[in-house]
Amino acid sequence: MVNASDLSIQSVTKSFGPNTVLDGISIDVRPGEFMTFLGPSGCGKTTLLRMVGGFGEPDSGRILLAGRDITHLPPNQRDCGFVFQSYALFPHMTVRANVAYGLKLRKLPAAEIESRVATVLSMVGLEAFADRHPKQLSGGQQQRVAIARAIAIRPSLLLMDEPLSNLDAKLRERIRFELRALQKQLGITTVFVTHDQEEAMAVSDRIVVMNKGHIEQIGTPAEIYGEPASLFVADFVGVNNLVPGKVREARGRTVMVETAAGLLEASHRSSSTGENVQLALRPEMITLVPAGQPASAMGGELEGTVRMAAFLGAATRYEVQVSDEVVLKVAAPAGSPPHALGSRVLCRWPVESAHALRA
Amino acid sequence: MSGLSGTVVAEKLPTAPVPAPRRGSFLPPFRWIFPATTLGLILFIILPPITLLSLSVNDRFDLVWGIFPAGVSFDLYRESGPAILRSVAHSMRIAVPTVILSFLVGLPVAYALVRLRFPGRGLLAELVNLPLVFPPIVLAFGLMQMFKQGPFAGVSPWVAIVLGHTIVSLPFMIQPIIAALQRVDIAVEDAARSLGASPLRAFLTTVLPIIVPSVLTGVALVFARSISDFEITLLLTTPEISTMPIAIYQAFESGSTRLGAAVAMATNLFAVGVIVILEVAVRRVRWW
Ligand SMILES: Nc1ncnc2c1ncn2[C@@H]1O[C@H](COP(=O)(O)OP(=O)(O)O)[C@@H](O)[C@H]1O
Ligand SMILES: [Mg+2]
């Protein structure tokens, strides 16, 4: 399909009474892009998504779809497919009638409705269930009907509010990939909402990390994962080594940070000398080697004692005491040589995986 | 005292045999009492109409043996036939518009109470239930004064009675619809909107069909309330309007208990018939 449109959210603000739920949000979604709003519960994701779908108007700001200002259009004039967290299927209609609902409203000829319904049902693998009622389907199947119903109208924009959160973990992971494949096949511009960082990483072209009504970072999954722009993002996407310190000297792309475990080099965005920062380091970016090896040419290195080791199958988790106050968490991939409790080890990491983030 | 019994138990404990599990304790509560209460209930629901039936067909009646037939004749029904038919017709002429009006007023009110937030919402929620706790005679008295003088004077008594019935019937329409709306996912309407439906269309094609069974329950309750109303009709009526309860009352008033019984039986049969049809309909429309 070729009707991919770009979405532009411009300085959108929304308050409910005294609390500002969205504070000057600007996001540009490219045609055909899979964009995810990621953030903790209550950060305003649903409010923003509903606003794009026409359910609620911003206090200020504009929303443009394919260049057209839709800020004040009612939902039925927006041409947005919406998949709700609860699926919101019509319980009194068959699967077929659910999917055909939007097409009938568009007054399409019966033959075309029939063929389009058949097409989308086969896309989601539900041809055999066309004559069932939603109550007679499993949660995963209901979910697919909700998606089929939304894409049947060939919307210029597909909006999904935590569509997988009511499914069990296994199914969630499977539908994740199906969803991603379907979206690429249709080439439809998509905005997806989730509070699950792993899910966001798995499906998205780009991710908007939101916190308390503002944007913390917009970037590809790799950027969000590898270069968190703020302490909030680092924490939210599972960086769990945070070492407090003070910037000693800025050297272009990197800074030297004075920490309780010594002077450490880290990449940074806009830190200046004297600033208080947290040094963020992913457990899986740290390599453990037995102490006493020659120092590595580049990157960070700290010596310490193994305080805890837990075998988790795919990885082994260690806690290494590198100074009186600092313990580093390390995730060693399966197959790497084990380190005994109490043994002396070197923790090594590439400089670009350590980030000095404003505290 | 609790200390004393405590020591007694403590002394006995070592020698006490292990008590056998009591099988009765596995049974649900009310197991023994409910057959008796149910029987009593059935008797007291069924005896009055049986009494009336026997009264209306027997030429002799005594309280002890009255329910057994002796010299059965349907003369009274034949005699009062036209009057009975007239009262059924009058009751319908009032009940049907009452049901329609209750639905037209009750549906938006129920929807607003469940889905919208507006000032005075709590007050309105209390207000719609007021007719349930108001003695109908008080309401009827007030209505009578309103329609006798003031701005409503000169309104047809038919209209006045329908309005009065609608007021007391509204809670019976609104409550089932409120309960049903609360069970309908709000997002269902939003989904219809996103697929291209206008607000009204979204409601009519998604929410309304889902709540139809509850609407029919409301229809049955309002209908029953309207055809059984006595006080409101009595105070607003004119001699030419005689609904079923009014006709029964007039028959008793005329001095004939047996005639009253005949009218009561006939109208009762009709009312039960209509309610049964509605009940069946409610069951039929739960199509999913
Ligand atoms: N209609 C509303 N009235 C008042 N507050 C609301 C309303 N909708 C959302 N909120 C508030 O706005 C905040 C953001 O909500 P929401 O967008 O649902 O967050 P998220 O989807 O990220 O969990 C929450 O604090 C919520 O309580
Ligand atoms: Mg939400």
XYZ file of C-alpha atoms and ligand atoms in Angstrom:
675
model
C 0.000 0.000 0.000
C 1.242 3.440 -0.765
C -0.884 5.697 1.392
C 1.780 6.193 4.071
C 1.427 9.605 5.652
C 3.610 11.580 7.959
C 2.386 12.681 11.358
C 3.560 15.848 13.003
C 2.774 16.630 16.624
C 3.683 20.238 17.339
C 4.065 21.707 20.833
C 1.028 19.889 22.181
C 0.019 20.794 25.719
C -2.788 19.334 27.802
C -3.851 19.836 31.400
C -6.557 18.184 33.439
C -7.373 20.743 36.095
C -4.163 21.631 37.917
C -2.003 18.810 36.516
C -0.219 19.255 33.245
C -0.338 15.873 31.563
C 1.420 16.869 28.322
C 3.942 19.682 28.375
C 4.868 20.956 24.932
C 5.258 17.647 23.083
C 6.702 17.761 19.563
C 7.194 14.560 17.582
C 7.573 13.952 13.859
C 6.699 10.509 12.567
C 7.920 9.694 9.065
C 5.769 7.983 6.433
C 5.710 4.251 7.027
C 7.545 4.525 10.306
C 6.805 2.387 13.368
C 7.025 4.867 16.217
C 6.593 3.907 19.851
C 5.700 6.059 22.826
C 7.483 4.443 25.750
C 7.149 5.524 29.349
C 5.931 4.543 32.789
C 2.234 4.397 33.617
C 0.696 7.839 33.972
C 3.263 9.701 31.863
C 0.637 10.777 29.315
C 1.087 8.222 26.523
C -2.584 7.334 26.218
C -3.673 10.964 26.443
C -1.326 11.871 23.578
C -2.287 8.882 21.423
C -6.007 9.499 21.927
C -5.478 13.100 20.946
C -3.908 11.964 17.682
C -6.926 9.698 17.160
C -9.384 12.535 17.824
C -10.384 11.633 21.363
C -9.642 14.858 23.163
C -8.248 18.164 21.980
C -4.962 19.753 23.079
C -5.011 22.980 25.071
C -2.440 24.316 22.646
C -0.342 23.014 19.786
C -1.232 21.327 16.503
C -1.406 17.868 15.040
C -0.816 17.465 11.305
C -1.472 14.288 9.335
C -0.012 14.276 5.821
C 0.301 18.050 6.119
C -3.369 18.540 7.024
C -4.235 20.135 10.361
C -6.436 17.568 12.133
C -6.154 19.062 15.629
C -9.876 19.767 15.903
C -11.344 17.095 13.640
C -13.639 14.495 15.254
C -12.307 10.920 15.190
C -14.634 9.788 12.408
C -13.099 12.326 10.032
C -9.454 11.489 10.749
C -8.909 8.201 8.973
C -6.935 6.699 11.866
C -7.195 3.010 12.721
C -7.210 2.637 16.500
C -6.453 -0.539 18.426
C -7.542 -0.245 22.040
C -5.953 -1.890 25.047
C -9.241 -3.669 25.790
C -9.687 -4.501 22.058
C -13.187 -2.958 22.201
C -14.644 -5.531 19.827
C -18.365 -5.331 19.138
C -19.645 -8.307 21.153
C -22.932 -8.602 19.277
C -21.279 -8.908 15.864
C -19.355 -11.758 14.278
C -15.672 -11.375 13.506
C -16.655 -10.707 9.893
C -19.127 -7.985 10.874
C -16.603 -6.408 13.226
C -14.063 -6.130 10.430
C -16.652 -4.979 7.907
C -18.044 -2.256 10.203
C -15.773 0.543 8.970
C -16.137 -0.545 5.358
C -19.932 -0.481 5.517
C -19.777 3.061 6.902
C -17.706 3.965 3.855
C -20.547 2.638 1.665
C -18.272 0.346 -0.324
C -19.915 -2.155 -2.673
C -20.762 -5.445 -0.958
C -18.382 -7.455 -3.135
C -15.464 -5.219 -2.274
C -16.293 -5.331 1.451
C -16.343 -9.106 1.276
C -13.005 -9.369 -0.472
C -11.327 -6.825 1.796
C -12.594 -8.566 4.924
C -11.292 -11.871 3.574
C -7.914 -10.302 2.812
C -7.319 -8.771 6.237
C -8.633 -11.858 8.038
C -6.147 -14.004 6.152
C -3.383 -11.503 6.970
C -4.007 -12.084 10.662
C -4.708 -15.797 10.189
C -8.364 -15.750 11.212
C -10.175 -16.815 8.002
C -11.555 -19.846 9.806
C -13.073 -17.731 12.584
C -15.037 -15.238 10.498
C -18.430 -16.403 11.732
C -17.602 -16.573 15.428
C -18.484 -13.980 17.987
C -15.642 -12.318 19.934
C -16.605 -14.199 23.130
C -15.780 -17.454 21.346
C -12.181 -16.425 20.659
C -9.030 -16.541 22.776
C -7.387 -13.313 23.921
C -4.783 -13.502 21.176
C -7.428 -14.069 18.512
C -9.518 -11.151 19.793
C -6.410 -9.030 19.608
C -5.946 -9.965 15.959
C -9.563 -9.115 15.182
C -8.991 -5.680 16.700
C -5.966 -5.187 14.449
C -7.776 -6.546 11.388
C -10.707 -4.221 12.018
C -8.392 -1.223 12.293
C -6.379 -1.952 9.135
C -9.393 -2.986 7.039
C -10.301 0.673 6.505
C -6.786 1.259 5.117
C -6.176 4.164 7.467
C -3.424 6.694 6.865
C -2.308 6.126 10.421
C -2.490 3.134 12.750
C -2.645 3.881 16.468
C -2.237 1.188 19.108
C -2.547 1.663 22.858
C -0.747 -1.134 24.725
C -2.348 -3.711 22.423
C -0.353 -6.623 23.819
C -0.573 -5.926 27.528
C -3.532 -8.260 28.131
C -1.773 -11.275 26.644
C 0.452 -13.779 28.398
C 4.208 -13.408 27.985
C 4.742 -16.058 25.311
C 1.923 -14.901 23.083
C 2.988 -11.305 23.562
C 6.417 -12.059 22.168
C 5.014 -13.874 19.165
C 2.421 -11.264 18.249
C 5.100 -8.599 18.639
C 6.957 -9.947 15.641
C 3.820 -10.633 13.638
C 2.757 -7.058 14.244
C 6.093 -5.723 13.129
C 6.010 -7.862 9.964
C 2.430 -6.854 9.176
C 3.256 -3.178 9.617
C 6.206 -3.424 7.258
C 4.143 -5.374 4.741
C 1.428 -2.698 4.739
C 3.884 0.174 5.016
C 1.417 1.964 7.239
C 2.592 4.766 9.512
C 2.133 3.441 13.025
C 2.180 4.862 16.522
C 2.394 2.251 19.255
C 2.165 2.831 22.994
C 3.776 0.634 25.630
C 5.367 0.768 29.049
C 7.512 -2.294 28.255
C 10.990 -1.286 27.075
C 11.756 -4.706 25.661
C 8.580 -4.641 23.585
C 9.400 -1.128 22.384
C 12.892 -2.211 21.316
C 11.526 -5.276 19.501
C 8.938 -3.569 17.298
C 9.981 0.033 16.725
C 11.842 1.977 14.095
C 12.127 4.785 16.606
C 11.114 5.274 20.216
C 9.923 8.346 22.090
C 10.755 7.959 25.773
C 8.268 9.985 27.802
C 8.323 10.975 31.447
C 5.730 13.067 33.308
C 4.354 14.678 30.174
C 7.607 15.578 28.480
C 9.990 13.858 26.090
C 13.222 12.497 27.499
C 14.653 11.133 24.268
C 13.702 10.257 20.703
C 15.838 7.716 18.930
C 16.215 4.303 17.356
C 16.146 1.302 19.693
C 19.931 1.062 19.343
C 20.345 4.707 20.342
C 17.987 4.441 23.272
C 19.725 1.281 24.372
C 23.285 2.333 23.744
C 23.223 6.066 24.376
C 20.551 6.979 26.895
C 20.249 10.763 26.921
C 19.186 11.132 30.521
C 19.294 9.415 33.841
C 15.589 8.673 33.486
C 16.044 6.907 30.147
C 19.044 4.966 31.410
C 17.103 3.782 34.409
C 13.960 3.029 32.418
C 15.702 0.947 29.761
C 17.453 -1.190 32.314
C 20.869 0.335 32.862
C 21.400 -0.626 36.447
C 24.919 0.493 37.202
C 24.761 4.151 38.212
C 27.907 5.517 39.838
C 27.686 9.080 41.174
C 30.565 11.432 40.467
C 31.761 14.877 39.445
C 33.121 15.949 36.057
C 36.848 16.723 36.369
C 37.584 17.641 32.806
C 35.780 17.591 29.482
C 37.784 16.347 26.488
C 35.522 16.767 23.475
C 33.479 13.590 23.156
C 34.469 12.202 26.523
C 34.738 13.447 30.093
C 36.785 12.333 33.069
C 34.557 11.675 36.064
C 35.766 11.591 39.646
C 33.936 8.758 41.389
C 34.297 6.855 44.643
C 35.979 4.130 42.575
C 38.496 6.513 41.031
C 38.735 8.638 37.879
C 36.721 7.128 35.009
C 36.327 8.115 31.382
C 32.823 8.299 29.901
C 31.048 9.583 26.824
C 28.726 12.554 27.344
C 26.337 14.925 25.631
C 26.684 18.281 27.294
C 28.445 17.920 30.607
C 30.733 20.679 31.855
C 33.549 20.639 34.367
C 32.395 20.592 37.970
C 28.961 19.189 37.189
C 27.491 16.370 39.283
C 26.717 13.355 37.108
C 25.831 9.703 37.301
C 27.985 7.337 35.340
C 25.659 4.851 33.659
C 26.977 1.478 32.603
C 25.052 -1.548 31.343
C 25.799 -4.846 33.141
C 26.068 -6.674 29.819
C 28.687 -4.228 28.493
C 31.155 -5.191 31.225
C 33.613 -8.049 30.592
C 35.154 -9.907 33.509
C 38.720 -11.231 33.368
C 40.841 -12.642 36.179
C 42.903 -9.960 37.945
C 46.562 -9.646 37.104
C 46.157 -9.415 33.334
C 47.895 -6.584 31.495
C 45.886 -3.351 31.369
C 43.796 -2.908 28.241
C 44.746 -0.191 25.823
C 41.367 1.539 25.783
C 38.216 1.750 27.842
C 37.399 1.620 31.489
C 38.839 -0.860 33.888
C 38.307 -1.476 37.591
C 39.594 -4.248 39.811
C 37.380 -5.782 42.454
C 36.180 -8.805 44.354
C 33.275 -11.050 43.283
C 30.620 -10.663 45.981
C 27.715 -12.492 44.358
C 27.336 -14.849 41.416
C 23.978 -16.132 40.151
C 23.610 -18.464 37.196
C 20.486 -17.482 35.215
C 20.857 -19.740 32.190
C 21.354 -17.279 29.360
C 23.672 -15.192 31.517
C 25.476 -15.249 34.820
C 24.987 -12.230 37.040
C 27.854 -11.049 39.204
C 28.210 -8.282 41.717
C 31.749 -6.999 41.945
C 32.913 -4.778 44.808
C 35.261 -2.314 43.096
C 35.607 0.135 45.986
C 34.217 0.560 49.474
C 31.076 2.226 48.159
C 30.784 0.979 44.590
C 29.424 -2.376 43.505
C 29.146 -3.072 39.763
C 26.525 -5.443 38.426
C 27.829 -7.559 35.583
C 25.972 -9.852 33.199
C 28.337 -12.390 31.648
C 26.996 -14.289 28.611
C 26.585 -18.043 28.828
C 29.779 -19.850 27.991
C 32.177 -17.310 29.454
C 34.593 -18.707 32.053
C 33.078 -18.627 35.557
C 34.464 -16.578 38.416
C 34.304 -17.882 41.959
C 32.930 -15.914 44.884
C 35.684 -13.912 46.539
C 38.029 -14.066 43.552
C 39.735 -10.910 42.284
C 38.585 -9.829 38.846
C 38.994 -6.975 36.381
C 35.839 -5.276 35.080
C 36.395 -3.861 31.599
C 34.123 -1.882 29.310
C 34.391 0.195 26.135
C 34.425 3.928 26.878
C 31.452 4.638 24.606
C 29.232 2.351 26.676
C 29.782 4.445 29.820
C 27.663 7.581 29.882
C 27.983 10.617 32.088
C 24.378 11.708 32.691
C 23.400 14.881 34.492
C 22.395 13.910 38.038
C -15.434 -16.277 82.551
C -13.446 -16.703 79.398
C -10.406 -17.424 81.545
C -12.298 -20.168 83.353
C -13.552 -21.877 80.225
C -10.038 -21.543 78.840
C -8.590 -23.591 81.663
C -11.330 -26.152 81.382
C -10.582 -26.650 77.710
C -6.870 -26.820 78.409
C -7.379 -29.527 81.039
C -9.606 -31.595 78.811
C -7.499 -31.315 75.722
C -4.968 -34.092 76.296
C -7.627 -36.743 76.915
C -10.242 -35.521 74.441
C -10.711 -37.951 71.530
C -10.093 -36.573 68.073
C -13.527 -35.265 67.035
C -14.990 -36.932 63.962
C -15.346 -34.439 61.092
C -18.914 -33.162 60.949
C -20.291 -33.897 57.510
C -22.969 -31.242 57.777
C -20.413 -28.480 57.875
C -19.630 -29.009 54.200
C -23.133 -28.043 53.157
C -24.006 -24.526 52.056
C -25.997 -22.259 54.357
C -29.808 -22.101 54.219
C -29.932 -25.674 53.041
C -32.640 -26.676 55.514
C -34.570 -23.457 55.734
C -34.990 -22.662 52.077
C -37.512 -25.390 51.110
C -39.846 -24.150 53.843
C -39.522 -20.478 52.909
C -39.910 -21.303 49.229
C -43.059 -23.288 49.864
C -44.488 -20.454 51.958
C -43.621 -17.961 49.264
C -45.265 -20.000 46.519
C -48.410 -20.493 48.584
C -48.779 -16.810 49.292
C -48.168 -15.834 45.687
C -50.544 -18.404 44.301
C -53.358 -18.416 46.849
C -54.752 -14.929 46.236
C -55.346 -15.403 42.512
C -56.731 -18.908 43.112
C -59.092 -17.474 45.668
C -60.205 -14.811 43.203
C -60.606 -17.373 40.444
C -62.764 -19.600 42.586
C -64.724 -16.600 43.813
C -65.460 -15.528 40.262
C -66.667 -18.914 38.960
C -68.419 -20.477 41.989
C -71.912 -19.449 42.822
C -71.299 -20.220 46.486
C -68.206 -19.160 48.382
C -66.833 -19.838 51.821
C -63.294 -19.145 52.982
C -62.418 -22.663 54.033
C -63.611 -24.668 51.031
C -63.947 -21.796 48.630
C -61.053 -22.769 46.468
C -62.796 -25.979 45.445
C -65.241 -25.647 42.593
C -68.932 -25.981 43.177
C -71.470 -25.006 40.554
C -68.944 -23.502 38.156
C -70.269 -20.820 35.820
C -68.634 -18.155 33.723
C -71.703 -15.912 33.706
C -69.918 -13.086 35.472
C -67.211 -12.988 32.800
C -69.846 -12.956 30.080
C -71.763 -10.189 31.821
C -68.806 -7.965 32.482
C -67.018 -8.860 29.236
C -67.396 -5.502 27.526
C -66.351 -3.653 30.678
C -63.285 -5.864 31.043
C -62.266 -5.373 27.415
C -62.751 -1.633 27.790
C -60.516 -1.516 30.865
C -57.828 -3.579 29.137
C -57.948 -1.180 26.201
C -57.709 1.834 28.484
C -54.813 0.340 30.392
C -52.994 -0.281 27.116
C -53.698 3.231 25.879
C -51.849 4.445 28.963
C -49.180 1.770 29.391
C -47.863 1.840 25.820
C -47.207 5.608 25.682
C -45.801 5.380 29.233
C -43.306 2.732 28.131
C -42.281 4.739 25.062
C -41.959 7.993 26.993
C -40.001 6.297 29.795
C -37.583 4.901 27.230
C -37.141 8.199 25.400
C -36.507 10.063 28.660
C -34.729 7.268 30.508
C -32.168 6.306 27.871
C -30.432 9.715 27.619
C -30.589 10.201 31.394
C -29.074 6.761 32.045
C -26.392 7.389 29.421
C -25.526 10.777 30.901
C -25.341 9.351 34.414
C -22.975 6.573 33.362
C -20.815 8.202 30.707
C -20.742 11.952 31.272
C -19.339 14.078 34.064
C -21.328 17.224 34.714
C -22.221 19.424 37.659
C -25.248 18.090 39.526
C -24.659 14.538 38.333
C -24.838 13.130 41.861
C -28.032 15.051 42.517
C -29.635 13.765 39.314
C -28.646 10.203 40.206
C -30.553 10.557 43.503
C -33.457 12.382 41.898
C -34.290 9.660 39.373
C -34.721 7.189 42.235
C -36.960 9.477 44.245
C -40.233 8.084 42.818
C -39.274 4.696 44.311
C -39.296 6.029 47.867
C -42.074 8.608 47.473
C -45.495 7.290 48.518
C -47.358 7.282 45.177
C -50.389 8.896 46.778
C -48.318 11.960 47.690
C -47.077 12.256 44.128
C -50.587 11.678 42.791
C -51.999 14.365 45.059
C -49.406 16.851 43.850
C -50.006 15.959 40.220
C -53.759 16.268 40.682
C -53.368 19.807 41.940
C -50.998 20.655 39.068
C -53.396 19.434 36.420
C -56.472 20.889 38.086
C -55.147 24.422 38.245
C -52.069 26.319 37.200
C -50.216 26.017 33.910
C -51.253 22.435 33.271
C -54.969 22.937 33.747
C -56.959 21.727 30.772
C -54.499 19.045 29.754
C -56.262 15.878 28.673
C -56.576 13.400 31.567
C -55.010 10.738 29.309
C -51.895 12.886 28.972
C -51.886 13.647 32.692
C -52.089 9.966 33.601
C -49.334 9.018 31.134
C -47.104 11.748 32.577
C -47.828 10.589 36.115
C -47.128 6.954 35.232
C -43.915 7.925 33.456
C -42.605 9.737 36.520
C -43.133 6.774 38.843
C -41.949 4.290 36.202
C -38.709 6.011 35.207
C -36.502 4.318 37.830
C -37.633 0.940 36.468
C -36.407 1.929 33.012
C -33.284 3.798 34.086
C -31.832 1.312 36.568
C -31.512 -1.708 34.233
C -30.089 0.529 31.489
C -27.551 2.041 33.902
C -26.487 -1.440 35.012
C -26.109 -2.529 31.383
C -24.189 0.577 30.296
C -21.743 0.118 33.149
C -20.898 -3.281 31.726
C -20.252 -1.965 28.201
C -16.609 -1.080 27.499
C -16.423 2.684 26.854
C -13.856 1.975 24.164
C -16.494 0.182 22.081
C -18.026 3.521 21.153
C -14.587 5.021 20.559
C -13.752 2.122 18.255
C -16.887 2.762 16.196
C -15.973 6.459 16.041
C -12.462 5.732 14.829
C -13.909 3.477 12.128
C -15.944 6.394 10.817
C -19.216 6.524 12.762
C -20.776 9.754 13.988
C -21.453 9.923 17.757
C -25.138 9.024 17.379
C -24.454 6.303 14.856
C -21.737 4.805 17.047
C -24.215 4.639 19.920
C -27.082 3.234 17.869
C -25.026 0.540 16.136
C -22.783 -0.610 18.978
C -24.019 0.327 22.452
C -27.772 0.110 21.908
C -27.797 -3.420 20.463
C -25.619 -4.570 23.362
C -28.011 -3.201 25.981
C -31.269 -4.269 24.269
C -31.958 -7.088 26.771
C -31.788 -4.599 29.632
C -33.982 -2.153 27.742
C -36.586 -4.902 27.374
C -36.314 -5.658 31.081
C -37.012 -1.974 31.673
C -39.955 -2.117 29.255
C -41.439 -5.092 31.128
C -41.014 -3.427 34.514
C -42.457 -0.095 33.376
C -45.338 -1.859 31.689
C -46.079 -3.820 34.860
C -45.824 -0.683 36.983
C -48.177 1.222 34.673
C -50.935 -1.373 34.346
C -50.936 -2.036 38.083
C -51.031 1.612 39.106
C -54.010 2.626 41.184
C -53.387 5.808 43.200
C -52.071 8.024 40.429
C -54.718 6.952 37.959
C -57.473 7.311 40.519
C -56.589 10.909 41.361
C -56.047 12.029 37.761
C -58.818 10.113 36.055
C -62.256 11.170 34.845
C -65.315 8.902 34.821
C -64.787 7.856 31.208
C -61.289 6.452 31.865
C -61.304 3.110 33.568
C -58.022 1.213 33.644
C -57.901 -2.331 34.952
C -57.218 -1.472 38.618
C -59.875 1.246 38.470
C -62.385 -1.200 36.971
C -61.671 -3.741 39.702
C -62.138 -1.065 42.337
C -65.372 0.098 40.753
C -66.684 -3.462 40.621
C -66.027 -3.960 44.334
C -67.499 -0.509 45.020
C -70.671 -1.489 43.188
C -71.203 -4.028 45.962
C -70.318 -7.202 44.097
C -67.230 -8.940 45.431
C -67.665 -11.673 42.839
C -67.848 -9.237 39.939
C -64.697 -7.538 41.246
C -63.009 -10.926 41.374
C -63.975 -11.673 37.776
C -62.639 -8.352 36.511
C -59.484 -8.814 38.578
C -58.900 -12.321 37.199
C -59.377 -11.306 33.592
C -57.077 -8.314 33.805
C -54.522 -10.287 35.764
C -54.440 -12.922 33.049
C -53.839 -10.279 30.443
C -51.046 -8.603 32.429
C -49.249 -11.864 33.111
C -49.537 -12.767 29.428
C -47.851 -9.560 28.303
C -45.067 -9.862 30.880
C -44.395 -13.485 29.895
C -44.099 -12.470 26.239
C -41.602 -9.747 27.196
C -39.612 -12.169 29.327
C -39.335 -14.587 26.451
C -38.261 -11.725 24.211
C -35.531 -10.696 26.676
C -34.162 -14.211 26.561
C -34.337 -14.442 22.789
C -32.363 -11.254 22.104
C -29.288 -12.355 24.042
C -27.905 -13.499 20.764
C -24.220 -13.733 21.551
N -9.952 12.492 31.588
C -8.997 12.729 32.523
N -9.250 13.536 33.569
C -8.299 13.797 34.493
N -7.077 13.269 34.485
C -6.748 12.446 33.480
C -7.696 12.124 32.448
N -7.106 11.289 31.578
C -5.855 11.092 32.037
N -5.627 11.787 33.174
C -4.368 11.832 33.936
O -3.335 12.120 33.032
C -2.178 11.385 33.346
C -1.714 10.625 32.146
O -2.624 9.600 31.872
P -2.433 8.609 30.650
O -2.305 9.394 29.406
O -3.520 7.629 30.701
O -1.057 7.919 31.010
P -0.400 6.588 30.438
O -1.208 6.120 29.283
O 0.972 6.997 30.066
O -0.399 5.615 31.557
C -2.517 10.516 34.533
O -2.000 11.116 35.693
C -4.010 10.498 34.549
O -4.477 10.407 35.872
Mg -2.207 4.238 29.035
